[in-house]
Amino acid sequence: MNRVVIDKDRCKACEMCVSVCNKELIEISDELNAKGYHPVELHDPEQCTACGLCALVCPEGGIAVYKAKKAG
Amino acid sequence: MAGQRLLMKGTEAIAEAAIRAGCHHFFGYPITPQTEIPEYMSVRLPPLGGTYLQAESEVAAINMLYGAGGAGVRVMTSSSSPGVALMSEGFSYLVGAEVPAVIVNIMRGGPGLGNIAPAQGDYLEMTRGFGHGDMHAIVLAPSTVQEAVDVMGLAFDLADEYRNPVVVIGDGLLGQMMEPVSFPDTEPKVFDKPWATTGKAKSRPRNITNSLYLDADQLEAHVRDLDVKFQRMDVEQRAECWMTDDHPEIVIVAYGTMARIAKTAIRQLRAKGLSVGLYRPITAWPFPSRALEPLVEPTRAFLTVEMSLGQLVQDIRAQVGRRRPVSFYGRAGGVVPTVEEIISQVELLHASLAAA
Amino acid sequence: MIEPLATDEKVVFERTEVLTDHALHYCPGCTHGIAHRLIAEVIEEMDIQDRTIGVCPVGCSVLAYQYFDVDIQQAAHGRAPAVATGIRRVLPPDRYVFTYQGDGDLASIGMGEILHAANRGEKITVIFLNNAIYGMTGGQMAPTTLPGQKTTTSPFGRDTAQTGHPIRMCEMLNTLVEPVLIARGSLSSPKGINRAKKLIRQAFELQHQGFTFVELLSTCPTGWGITPTDAVKWLDRNMTPFFPLQVFREPGAMPDASHKYAPDLKVRDEA
């Protein structure tokens, strides 16, 4: 399964990643981070194509994306 | 040509002395009466593999010093009063970020555009830190071409030793006069500069040249560290006491070119039988109080002579206080007090002492 | 924070090690962070971290020296090109020197320094962030503020009759002979970000040939008073028409041949 690792303490909830996710898999969470923002979270990770756009537009450099190699 | 005596113009001797002190990088902007320094550098430095660069302004020049000095090389600029004033911002950054560099100020008449005649009107500007914030820098004030040569080497050593800019002040007379000089045969001192921004080797953390401390407590700690350094610079006090061994009745106080004229006056006064000596600061900052102190008791009166309207005299009065009278004679706007004027001032002072 | 890479996956995106671990101080959605990352990625990919010296400005990116893991100098307001000149002229030629400057720093107080560094052909890379406003001091009018744009010091909109039109730095620098790369990109979209990175990479690669300049149109959601996602739309709609995204200068592409003129008048020639 593809992985999107969000550094929640860097997140400032600017929603740039939310706006570029073609699958609309990223949303603002209810939790609060150390800076007082509601960091984003990924839901339905199995839907993620690991396109990397969320990481590309993240001003905080707070997202890492890994693509699963095809089995076999 | 080491050891050999050469006849050189003050400005060119200053430039040559800087090169021999290991300064192969010069950034500056033309302004009278010091333009021979950049002209000389533009001939001498390129063949040495160094840098001569005519900056677009004095503002740019001092910031080029910041970049080059921060990268760890010996670097200098020279200018004259209005141009130096433009460097005040960058000078403060040099101090704040602890970047060594040497700035030569061949002073001219002010304020404003003033004129290009020799003057000493920047004394207070130079000695009170010359920049925003709590700061100081060593100010060297040579009075002969040979001494200018000597203090250039010293200036670079002091800049590197304290990681602080050093100022050398002269005036148009010193810059234009030709005198025989000899250059030291010694190799320039080499200082280790592990702090320089030369490219971060993998083995060390990055180096940062910076004067920004947004946190007030951190900035205070930094400024206090700098202040400790400024206090350490006190050991660099230098002064000449000339014809003072016989405890003269009157001591003339003067620096730079003015002190040379005072010496001529003193010789003639002594020939007339008057008892006169000279106290001459070589470091305008730190003010050489230790050399002045032993003169205070034996001297009946001080006379400060300046090519400005009462700047150095403030430091003399601050130290002598009410213990002895300190009188003042100065000319401004590029007018230089003559030997005759000084003699007449001393004679007046002598007469008033005799009447008292 | 980054979990170890599983053997059965490949990295699509990871934070570059040329950025330090410092959390960025910028406002939410500010594109400074993206520009920092692109520069750091280029330095990492070119493997020049040990030969790179950065120069940071005064403005919102005044703290940029905390974020790049390279030797770095903090310059006075507008003076970064002069500081970079000092560094470039005294260090070995294999070093890479870049400045990072905003529009107030570069196009207002530092106009003299940038023009002359470009005109001398200083072998440096200048990354110029243009967000049409003074961010750090709280949203005042910049030399690049658009006509009619409201800021805290143009509360009724920039009046061009009083304050002129925005300055187009790329176009102005393109009148000079020496620069080898002058280009404008935008950080408003993934496509723009990828293109911006290519421009930064090209600038660093060409740096040892001469002066290289990359302007990046950027957002200031806080200063503009809109959300980050609206800000990128505002940029595309309002800034791009006035600041076209173009490569103005590339090697071998001088606008005309006037620089080849060499006067034959001899002066001060004693030979």
XYZ file of C-alpha atoms in Angstrom, chain B residues 14-156:
143
model
C 48.794 52.902 2.889
C 47.736 50.737 -0.057
C 51.123 49.041 -0.333
C 51.249 48.417 3.411
C 47.818 46.769 3.260
C 48.957 44.456 0.472
C 52.048 43.514 2.450
C 49.815 42.824 5.433
C 48.185 40.116 3.359
C 45.187 42.092 2.165
C 44.653 41.083 -1.451
C 41.032 42.152 -1.721
C 39.836 45.732 -2.076
C 36.349 47.080 -2.708
C 35.801 50.813 -2.939
C 34.266 53.828 -4.587
C 36.175 56.890 -5.794
C 36.114 59.989 -3.610
C 38.631 62.788 -3.151
C 41.082 62.967 -1.375
C 41.854 59.225 -1.226
C 41.293 57.997 -4.766
C 44.966 57.070 -5.184
C 44.335 54.134 -2.849
C 41.821 52.391 -5.157
C 43.877 53.429 -8.185
C 46.976 51.837 -6.666
C 45.027 48.715 -5.745
C 43.604 48.420 -9.262
C 47.169 48.100 -10.558
C 48.692 45.943 -7.834
C 46.017 43.447 -6.836
C 45.025 41.645 -10.058
C 48.541 40.300 -10.747
C 48.586 38.944 -7.177
C 45.442 36.969 -7.889
C 43.535 39.305 -5.613
C 40.431 41.393 -6.107
C 40.142 45.025 -7.007
C 36.523 45.940 -7.550
C 35.000 49.360 -8.001
C 31.693 49.137 -6.187
C 28.595 51.023 -7.321
C 28.541 52.946 -4.047
C 30.114 53.053 -0.616
C 27.022 51.224 0.629
C 27.784 48.338 -1.708
C 31.510 48.477 -0.935
C 31.098 47.967 2.813
C 28.712 45.079 2.174
C 31.236 43.496 -0.180
C 33.650 43.703 2.751
C 31.060 41.911 4.854
C 30.797 39.093 2.313
C 34.537 38.783 1.758
C 35.536 39.205 5.403
C 32.864 36.676 6.361
C 34.406 34.284 3.858
C 37.648 34.601 5.805
C 39.991 36.805 3.761
C 41.740 40.040 4.694
C 39.777 42.789 2.999
C 39.659 46.578 3.069
C 38.064 49.676 1.661
C 39.032 53.314 1.770
C 36.947 56.423 1.475
C 36.575 59.951 2.748
C 34.124 61.488 5.199
C 30.849 61.621 3.193
C 31.575 58.228 1.671
C 32.516 56.741 5.013
C 29.273 58.056 6.485
C 27.426 55.924 3.923
C 29.213 52.874 5.299
C 27.876 53.299 8.796
C 25.087 50.731 8.364
C 27.383 48.055 6.985
C 29.976 48.865 9.630
C 27.461 48.071 12.344
C 26.709 44.738 10.649
C 30.435 43.942 10.588
C 30.589 44.521 14.329
C 27.354 42.660 15.038
C 28.336 39.629 12.971
C 31.990 39.823 14.135
C 33.503 40.144 10.674
C 37.060 41.506 10.482
C 37.765 44.219 7.916
C 39.771 47.444 7.644
C 38.289 50.809 6.669
C 40.521 53.785 5.879
C 38.947 57.221 6.261
C 40.985 60.055 4.735
C 38.919 62.804 6.344
C 37.816 65.954 4.515
C 35.883 69.094 5.388
C 32.238 68.694 6.395
C 29.383 68.696 7.217
C 27.466 67.756 4.098
C 29.444 67.883 0.896
C 31.845 70.238 2.692
C 35.019 70.337 0.678
C 38.008 68.209 -0.196
C 40.460 69.959 2.124
C 42.037 68.100 5.060
C 40.015 67.983 8.267
C 39.509 66.000 11.465
C 35.780 66.540 11.831
C 34.930 62.816 11.933
C 36.692 62.158 15.262
C 33.530 61.785 17.309
C 31.747 59.890 14.530
C 34.584 57.374 14.322
C 35.383 56.985 18.005
C 31.839 56.628 19.351
C 31.249 53.363 17.569
C 30.343 54.595 14.092
C 27.106 52.672 13.764
C 23.757 51.878 15.295
C 23.632 49.781 18.426
C 26.026 49.286 21.327
C 29.297 49.017 19.489
C 32.901 50.084 19.201
C 35.833 49.616 16.899
C 39.526 50.328 17.235
C 40.474 53.597 15.502
C 44.106 54.159 14.544
C 45.333 57.673 13.780
C 48.815 57.755 12.215
C 50.640 61.042 11.918
C 53.391 60.222 9.414
C 53.515 58.170 6.256
C 55.795 55.665 7.998
C 53.383 55.375 10.881
C 50.532 54.901 8.392
C 52.467 51.972 6.955
C 53.014 50.546 10.432
C 49.404 50.862 11.557
C 48.050 49.195 8.406
C 49.718 45.930 9.369
C 48.543 46.400 12.930
C 45.003 47.168 11.745
C 44.642 43.839 9.955
